mmCIF file of C-alpha atoms in Angstrom:
data_model
loop_
_atom_site.group_PDB
_atom_site.id
_atom_site.type_symbol
_atom_site.label_atom_id
_atom_site.label_comp_id
_atom_site.label_asym_id
_atom_site.label_seq_id
_atom_site.Cartn_x
_atom_site.Cartn_y
_atom_site.Cartn_z
ATOM 1 C CA THR A 563 0.000 0.000 0.000
ATOM 2 C CA THR A 564 1.024 3.610 -0.445
ATOM 3 C CA ILE A 565 0.700 6.309 2.200
ATOM 4 C CA PRO A 566 0.137 9.663 0.471
ATOM 5 C CA LEU A 567 2.114 12.385 2.201
ATOM 6 C CA LEU A 568 2.734 15.940 1.017
ATOM 7 C CA GLY A 569 2.153 15.019 -2.606
ATOM 8 C CA CYS A 570 4.453 12.011 -2.589
ATOM 9 C CA GLY A 571 3.783 8.423 -1.738
ATOM 10 C CA ILE A 572 5.800 6.435 0.745
ATOM 11 C CA GLN A 573 5.656 2.706 0.243
ATOM 12 C CA ASP A 574 4.470 0.809 3.293
ATOM 13 C CA VAL A 575 7.126 -1.648 4.398
ATOM 14 C CA PRO A 576 5.795 -5.168 3.892
ATOM 15 C CA PRO A 577 6.137 -7.325 6.987
ATOM 16 C CA VAL A 578 8.918 -9.860 6.778
ATOM 17 C CA ASP A 579 8.342 -12.513 9.356
ATOM 18 C CA TYR A 580 11.366 -14.551 10.303
ATOM 19 C CA CYS A 581 9.950 -17.171 12.633
ATOM 20 C CA CYS A 582 12.599 -18.702 14.748
ATOM 21 C CA ASP A 583 12.210 -19.800 18.330
ATOM 22 C CA ASN A 584 15.781 -19.673 19.593
ATOM 23 C CA PRO A 585 15.756 -18.008 23.010
ATOM 24 C CA ASP A 586 18.598 -20.108 24.429
ATOM 25 C CA TRP A 587 21.094 -20.042 21.577
ATOM 26 C CA MET A 588 23.805 -18.515 23.785
ATOM 27 C CA THR A 589 23.512 -21.371 26.292
ATOM 28 C CA LYS A 590 24.062 -23.873 23.492
ATOM 29 C CA LEU A 591 27.329 -22.145 22.575
ATOM 30 C CA THR A 592 29.041 -23.594 25.634
ATOM 31 C CA GLU A 593 28.360 -27.084 24.270
ATOM 32 C CA VAL A 594 29.213 -26.360 20.632
ATOM 33 C CA ALA A 595 32.208 -24.048 21.184
ATOM 34 C CA PRO A 596 33.301 -24.210 24.833
ATOM 35 C CA ASN A 597 36.455 -22.133 24.207
ATOM 36 C CA LEU A 598 34.698 -19.323 22.339
ATOM 37 C CA LYS A 599 35.457 -15.900 23.788
ATOM 38 C CA LEU A 600 32.789 -13.201 24.002
ATOM 39 C CA ARG A 601 35.038 -10.871 21.994
ATOM 40 C CA ASP A 602 34.894 -13.345 19.075
ATOM 41 C CA LEU A 603 31.110 -13.560 19.040
ATOM 42 C CA ALA A 604 28.848 -11.566 16.715
ATOM 43 C CA ILE A 605 25.823 -10.785 18.870
ATOM 44 C CA PRO A 606 22.598 -10.299 16.884
ATOM 45 C CA GLY A 607 20.482 -7.264 17.620
ATOM 46 C CA THR A 608 17.690 -5.172 16.184
ATOM 47 C CA HIS A 609 17.502 -1.552 15.063
ATOM 48 C CA ASP A 610 14.694 0.660 16.418
ATOM 49 C CA SER A 611 13.562 -2.333 18.435
ATOM 50 C CA ALA A 612 10.348 -0.841 19.820
ATOM 51 C CA SER A 613 9.160 0.576 16.503
ATOM 52 C CA SER A 614 6.590 -2.199 16.046
ATOM 53 C CA THR A 615 4.290 -0.060 18.190
ATOM 54 C CA ILE A 616 4.235 2.814 15.660
ATOM 55 C CA GLU A 617 0.811 3.062 14.082
ATOM 56 C CA LYS A 618 0.903 1.902 10.467
ATOM 57 C CA MET A 619 -1.015 4.882 9.116
ATOM 58 C CA LYS A 620 0.964 7.528 10.998
ATOM 59 C CA PRO A 621 2.896 9.910 8.697
ATOM 60 C CA PHE A 622 6.388 8.586 7.959
ATOM 61 C CA ALA A 623 5.501 5.227 9.543
ATOM 62 C CA ALA A 624 6.768 3.420 6.447
ATOM 63 C CA VAL A 625 10.296 4.657 7.087
ATOM 64 C CA GLY A 626 10.169 4.634 10.896
ATOM 65 C CA ARG A 627 8.558 1.276 11.593
ATOM 66 C CA THR A 628 11.504 -1.086 11.173
ATOM 67 C CA GLN A 629 10.199 -3.974 13.303
ATOM 68 C CA ASN A 630 6.969 -5.919 13.080
ATOM 69 C CA VAL A 631 7.231 -7.896 16.329
ATOM 70 C CA SER A 632 7.567 -6.832 19.968
ATOM 71 C CA CYS A 633 10.861 -6.529 21.840
ATOM 72 C CA TYR A 634 9.962 -9.686 23.763
ATOM 73 C CA GLU A 635 9.426 -11.611 20.521
ATOM 74 C CA GLN A 636 12.751 -10.318 19.173
ATOM 75 C CA LEU A 637 14.490 -11.704 22.271
ATOM 76 C CA GLN A 638 12.652 -15.013 21.858
ATOM 77 C CA ARG A 639 13.912 -15.177 18.279
ATOM 78 C CA GLY A 640 17.516 -14.747 19.404
ATOM 79 C CA ALA A 641 18.281 -11.012 19.394
ATOM 80 C CA ARG A 642 20.504 -10.018 22.299
ATOM 81 C CA TYR A 643 20.965 -6.324 21.579
ATOM 82 C CA LEU A 644 17.969 -3.994 21.561
ATOM 83 C CA ASP A 645 18.079 -0.434 20.260
ATOM 84 C CA ILE A 646 15.618 1.265 22.613
ATOM 85 C CA ARG A 647 15.444 5.050 22.912
ATOM 86 C CA VAL A 648 13.875 6.251 26.130
ATOM 87 C CA GLY A 649 12.484 9.737 26.525
ATOM 88 C CA GLY A 650 10.248 11.748 28.755
ATOM 89 C CA GLY A 651 7.215 13.838 28.170
ATOM 90 C CA GLU A 652 6.864 17.537 28.743
ATOM 91 C CA GLU A 653 8.306 19.281 31.774
ATOM 92 C CA GLY A 654 6.626 18.080 34.953
ATOM 93 C CA ASP A 655 5.377 14.912 33.255
ATOM 94 C CA THR A 656 6.609 11.761 35.007
ATOM 95 C CA ASP A 657 5.759 9.412 32.146
ATOM 96 C CA ILE A 658 8.566 7.646 30.349
ATOM 97 C CA CYS A 659 8.109 6.668 26.734
ATOM 98 C CA ILE A 660 10.008 4.847 24.051
ATOM 99 C CA PHE A 661 10.377 6.819 20.845
ATOM 100 C CA HIS A 662 11.991 6.815 17.423
ATOM 101 C CA GLY A 663 12.810 10.352 16.366
ATOM 102 C CA PHE A 664 9.545 12.255 16.069
ATOM 103 C CA LEU A 665 7.419 9.099 15.692
#
């Protein structure tokens, strides 16, 4: 689908679902490669990890929504690095929110 915005269309990012239940892959490393050092390990992570909560029809959502599953699901699938940006509301507001730029 296309989201019309300021006279130009932004293509909606189609969901790519990589289903993999691998929450304990790091534990298995001790069996497979007992001498492996942490410094030699490429640790998988996700970019803009909490962006799955951005509404699909929000302006610029097609470029800001880089994940289609929750942070918990990303961890279940094997990610061990999460890119989470924490911010606060207006002055005097005690709420904490997760954000991605202006989205």
